[in-house]
Tab-separated table of C-alpha atoms in Angstrom:
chain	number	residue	atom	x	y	z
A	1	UNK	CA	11.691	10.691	4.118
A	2	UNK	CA	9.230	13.125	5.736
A	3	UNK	CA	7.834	12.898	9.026
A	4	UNK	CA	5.144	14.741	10.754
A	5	UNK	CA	3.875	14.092	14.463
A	6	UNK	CA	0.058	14.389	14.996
A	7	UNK	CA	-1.244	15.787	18.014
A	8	UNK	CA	-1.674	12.031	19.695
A	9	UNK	CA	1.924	11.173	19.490
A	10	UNK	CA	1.235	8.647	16.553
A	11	UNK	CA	3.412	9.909	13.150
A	12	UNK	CA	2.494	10.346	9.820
A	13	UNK	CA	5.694	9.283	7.267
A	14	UNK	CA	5.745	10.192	3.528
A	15	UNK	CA	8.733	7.956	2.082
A	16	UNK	CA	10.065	7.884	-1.641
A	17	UNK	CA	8.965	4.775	-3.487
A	18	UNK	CA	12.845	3.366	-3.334
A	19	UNK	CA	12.837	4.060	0.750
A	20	UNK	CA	9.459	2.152	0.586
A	21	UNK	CA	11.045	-0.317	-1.188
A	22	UNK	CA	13.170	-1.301	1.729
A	23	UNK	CA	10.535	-2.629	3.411
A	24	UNK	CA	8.992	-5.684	1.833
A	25	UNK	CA	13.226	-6.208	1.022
A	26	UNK	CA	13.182	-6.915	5.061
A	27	UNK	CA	10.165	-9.331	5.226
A	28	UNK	CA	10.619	-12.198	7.222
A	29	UNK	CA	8.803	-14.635	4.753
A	30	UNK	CA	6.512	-14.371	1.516
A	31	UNK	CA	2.950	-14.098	3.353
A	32	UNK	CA	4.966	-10.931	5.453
A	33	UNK	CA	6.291	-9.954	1.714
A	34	UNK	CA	2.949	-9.569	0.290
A	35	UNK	CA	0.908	-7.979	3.441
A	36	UNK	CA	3.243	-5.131	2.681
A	37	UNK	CA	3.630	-4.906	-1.020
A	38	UNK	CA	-0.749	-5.370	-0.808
A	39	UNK	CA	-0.401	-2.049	0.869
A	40	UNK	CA	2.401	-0.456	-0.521
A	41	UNK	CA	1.856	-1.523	-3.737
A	42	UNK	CA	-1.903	-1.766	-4.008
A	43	UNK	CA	-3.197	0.791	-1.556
A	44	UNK	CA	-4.895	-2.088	0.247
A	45	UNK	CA	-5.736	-0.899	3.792
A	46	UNK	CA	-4.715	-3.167	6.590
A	47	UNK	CA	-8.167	-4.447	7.105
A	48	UNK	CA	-9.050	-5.438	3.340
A	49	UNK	CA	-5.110	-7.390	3.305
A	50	UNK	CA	-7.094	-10.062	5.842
A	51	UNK	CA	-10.114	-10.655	2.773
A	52	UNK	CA	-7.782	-11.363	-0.118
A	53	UNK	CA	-8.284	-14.421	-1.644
A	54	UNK	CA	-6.449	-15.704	-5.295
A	55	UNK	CA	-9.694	-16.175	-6.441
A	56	UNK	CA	-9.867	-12.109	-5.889
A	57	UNK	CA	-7.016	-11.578	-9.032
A	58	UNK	CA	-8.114	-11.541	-12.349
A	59	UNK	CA	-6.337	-10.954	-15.699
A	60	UNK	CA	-7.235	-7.728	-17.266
A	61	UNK	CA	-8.677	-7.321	-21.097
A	62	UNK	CA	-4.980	-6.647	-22.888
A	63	UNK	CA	-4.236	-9.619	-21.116
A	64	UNK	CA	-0.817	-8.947	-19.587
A	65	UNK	CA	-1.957	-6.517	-16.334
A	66	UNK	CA	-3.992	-7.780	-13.503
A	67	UNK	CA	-5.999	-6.459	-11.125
A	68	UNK	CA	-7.279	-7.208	-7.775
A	69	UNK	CA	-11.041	-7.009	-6.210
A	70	UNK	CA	-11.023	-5.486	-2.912
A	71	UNK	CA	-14.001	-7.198	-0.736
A	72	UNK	CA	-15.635	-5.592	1.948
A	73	UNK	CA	-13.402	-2.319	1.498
A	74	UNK	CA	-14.253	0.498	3.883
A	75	UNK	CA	-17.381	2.505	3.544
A	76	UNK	CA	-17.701	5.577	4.927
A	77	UNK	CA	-21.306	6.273	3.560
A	78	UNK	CA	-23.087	3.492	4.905
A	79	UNK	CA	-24.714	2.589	1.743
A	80	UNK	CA	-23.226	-1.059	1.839
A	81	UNK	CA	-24.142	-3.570	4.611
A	82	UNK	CA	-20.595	-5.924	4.055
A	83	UNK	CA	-18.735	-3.213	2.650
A	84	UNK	CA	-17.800	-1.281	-0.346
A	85	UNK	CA	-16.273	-3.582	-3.290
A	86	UNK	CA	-13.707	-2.599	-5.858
A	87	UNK	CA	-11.054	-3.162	-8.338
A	88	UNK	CA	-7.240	-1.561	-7.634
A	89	UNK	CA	-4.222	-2.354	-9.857
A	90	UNK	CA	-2.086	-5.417	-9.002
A	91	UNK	CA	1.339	-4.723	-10.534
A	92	UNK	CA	2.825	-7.654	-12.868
A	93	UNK	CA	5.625	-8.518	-10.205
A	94	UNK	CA	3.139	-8.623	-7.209
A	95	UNK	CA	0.782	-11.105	-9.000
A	96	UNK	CA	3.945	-13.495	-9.478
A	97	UNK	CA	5.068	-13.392	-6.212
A	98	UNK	CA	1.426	-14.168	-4.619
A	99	UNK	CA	1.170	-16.981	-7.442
A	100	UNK	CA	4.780	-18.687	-6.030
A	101	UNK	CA	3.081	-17.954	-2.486
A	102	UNK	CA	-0.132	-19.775	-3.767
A	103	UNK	CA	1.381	-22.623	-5.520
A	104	UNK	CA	4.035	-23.099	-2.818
A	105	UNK	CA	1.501	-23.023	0.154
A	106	UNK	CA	-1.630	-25.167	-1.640
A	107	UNK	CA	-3.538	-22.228	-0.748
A	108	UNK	CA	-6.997	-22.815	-2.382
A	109	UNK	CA	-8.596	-20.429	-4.401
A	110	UNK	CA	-11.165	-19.191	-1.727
A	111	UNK	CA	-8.345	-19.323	1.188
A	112	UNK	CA	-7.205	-15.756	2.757
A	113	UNK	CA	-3.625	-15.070	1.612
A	114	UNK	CA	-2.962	-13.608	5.175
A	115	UNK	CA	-4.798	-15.284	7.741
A	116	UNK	CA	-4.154	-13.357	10.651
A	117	UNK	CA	-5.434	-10.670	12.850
A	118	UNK	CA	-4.459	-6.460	11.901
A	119	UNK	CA	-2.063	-6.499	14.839
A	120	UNK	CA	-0.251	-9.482	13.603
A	121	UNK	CA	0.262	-7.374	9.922
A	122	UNK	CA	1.264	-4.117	11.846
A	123	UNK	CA	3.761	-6.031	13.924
A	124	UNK	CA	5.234	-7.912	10.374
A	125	UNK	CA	5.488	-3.900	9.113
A	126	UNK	CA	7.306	-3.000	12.200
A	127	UNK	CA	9.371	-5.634	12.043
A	128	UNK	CA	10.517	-5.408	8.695
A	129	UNK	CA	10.640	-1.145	9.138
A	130	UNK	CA	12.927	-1.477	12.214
A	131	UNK	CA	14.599	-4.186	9.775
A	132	UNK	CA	15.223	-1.295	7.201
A	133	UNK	CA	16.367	1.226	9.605
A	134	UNK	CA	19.438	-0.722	10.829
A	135	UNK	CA	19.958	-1.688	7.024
A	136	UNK	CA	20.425	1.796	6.015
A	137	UNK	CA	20.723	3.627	9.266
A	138	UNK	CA	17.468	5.895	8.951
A	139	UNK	CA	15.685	5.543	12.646
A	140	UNK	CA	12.814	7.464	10.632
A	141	UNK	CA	12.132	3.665	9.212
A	142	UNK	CA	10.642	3.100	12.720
A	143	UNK	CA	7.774	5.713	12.732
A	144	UNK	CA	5.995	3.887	9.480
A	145	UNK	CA	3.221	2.094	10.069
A	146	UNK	CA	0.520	-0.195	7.753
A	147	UNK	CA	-1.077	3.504	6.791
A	148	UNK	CA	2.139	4.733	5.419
A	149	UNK	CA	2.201	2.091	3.045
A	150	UNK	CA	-0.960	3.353	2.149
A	151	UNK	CA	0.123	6.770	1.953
A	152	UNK	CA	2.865	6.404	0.157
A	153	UNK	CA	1.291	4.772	-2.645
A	154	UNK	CA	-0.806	7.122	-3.117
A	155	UNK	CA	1.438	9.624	-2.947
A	156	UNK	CA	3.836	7.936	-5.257
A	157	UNK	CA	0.749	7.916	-7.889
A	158	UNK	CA	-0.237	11.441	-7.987
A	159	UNK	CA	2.893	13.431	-7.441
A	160	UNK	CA	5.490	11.430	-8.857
A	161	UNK	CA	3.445	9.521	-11.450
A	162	UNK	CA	1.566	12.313	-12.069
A	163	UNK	CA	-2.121	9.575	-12.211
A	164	UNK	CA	-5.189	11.256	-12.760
A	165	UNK	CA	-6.742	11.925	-8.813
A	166	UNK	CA	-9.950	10.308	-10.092
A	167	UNK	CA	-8.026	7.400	-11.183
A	168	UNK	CA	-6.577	6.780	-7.995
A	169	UNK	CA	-9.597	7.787	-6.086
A	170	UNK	CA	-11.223	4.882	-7.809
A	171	UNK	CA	-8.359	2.455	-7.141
A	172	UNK	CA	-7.636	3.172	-3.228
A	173	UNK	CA	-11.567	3.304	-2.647
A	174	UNK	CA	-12.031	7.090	-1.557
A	175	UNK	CA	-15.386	8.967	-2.469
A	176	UNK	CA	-14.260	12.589	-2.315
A	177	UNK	CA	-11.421	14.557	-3.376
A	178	UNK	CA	-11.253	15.976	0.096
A	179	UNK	CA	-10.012	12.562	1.546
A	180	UNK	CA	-7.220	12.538	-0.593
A	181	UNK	CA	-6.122	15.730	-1.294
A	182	UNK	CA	-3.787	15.306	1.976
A	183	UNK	CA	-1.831	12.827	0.002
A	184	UNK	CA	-1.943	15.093	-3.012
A	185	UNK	CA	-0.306	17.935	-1.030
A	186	UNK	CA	2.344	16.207	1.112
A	187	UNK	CA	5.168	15.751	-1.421
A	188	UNK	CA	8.499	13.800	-0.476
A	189	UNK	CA	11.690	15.777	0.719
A	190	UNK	CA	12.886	14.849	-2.923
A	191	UNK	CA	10.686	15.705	-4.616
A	192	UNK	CA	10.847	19.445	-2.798
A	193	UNK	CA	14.401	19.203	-3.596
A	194	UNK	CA	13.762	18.226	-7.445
A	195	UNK	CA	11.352	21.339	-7.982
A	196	UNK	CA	12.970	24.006	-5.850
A	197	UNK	CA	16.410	23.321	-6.804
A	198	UNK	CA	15.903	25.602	-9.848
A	199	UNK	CA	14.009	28.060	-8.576
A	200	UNK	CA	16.088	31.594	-7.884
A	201	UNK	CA	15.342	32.802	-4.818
């Protein structure tokens, strides 16, 4: 896990996907479960995680992927009076576990998934980070915050996955290569080690 402190005190944490994957692991219920994974897994930001709805997931044309409209996503040209909309991928495994959450809850199809304010989310992601760090003894678990989740999907998809940046530009809602080209050049501590381990030096 890599850590960087900004000027303000506040940190900025790049984790691998499997140290990410500690954290919705840790959740306290389902609805905590897929706040996380929506931003983790989905590059939702904590904001658009309040507007998801089920009726928001559709099934895609090959019929076995799915993918998720994002309502009233941040717009930073102020082109859009409610918001910029779009569609990001919703993994296989996320869509089943918000269906159980759906069908076990009676939560209609127009009914937020996570009816709370952003504070509440960012105190279920500390939570379940401090969870994490006394699970596998890495305090670094307790500088993450809802915008590492973020981050490190993003950074999972273009430097491990190698995902075109336009591709993900279009899935996490950015309009310029500039806003994400941090997340392009902050790899992992493993993946430093995996491409400098051969090099002679």
């Amino acid at each position: 896990m890599r850590t960087e402190r900004n000027r303000d005190g506040s940190w900025n944490v790049w984790m691998s996907r499997e140290e990410y994957q500690a954290l919705p692991r840790a959740a306290d219920s389902f609805q905590h479960e897929i706040a996380i994974r929506l931003m983790g897994d989905c590059g939702l930001r904590v904001g658009e995680v309040l507007d998801v709805e089920p009726r928001h997931i559709s099934r895609m044309t090959d019929g076995r992927h799915y993918e998720l409209e994002v309502v009233g996503g941040k717009d930073t040209t102020g082109e859009f009076v409610d918001g910029k909309q779009r569609e990001t991928w919703l993994p296989v495994d996320v869509e089943a576990t918000i269906n159980r959450y759906v069908q076990t809850e009676e939560i209609a199809r127009d009914e937020s998934l996570v009816d709370v304010t952003e504070r509440t989310v960012q105190n279920w992601v500390e939570k379940a980070a401090a969870g994490a760090a006394e699970e596998s003894g890495d305090s670094d678990f307790e500088r993450v915050s809802t915008h590492d989740l973020r981050r490190c999907w993003a950074n999972h998809l273009l430097v491990e996955e190698h995902v075109s940046p336009r591709i993900v530009m279009a899935l996490g809602g950015w309009s310029s290569y500039d806003a994400i080209e941090p997340y392009l050049a902050a790899p992992t501590e493993e993946n430093i080690i995996d491409s400098m381990s051969g090099v002679a030096l």
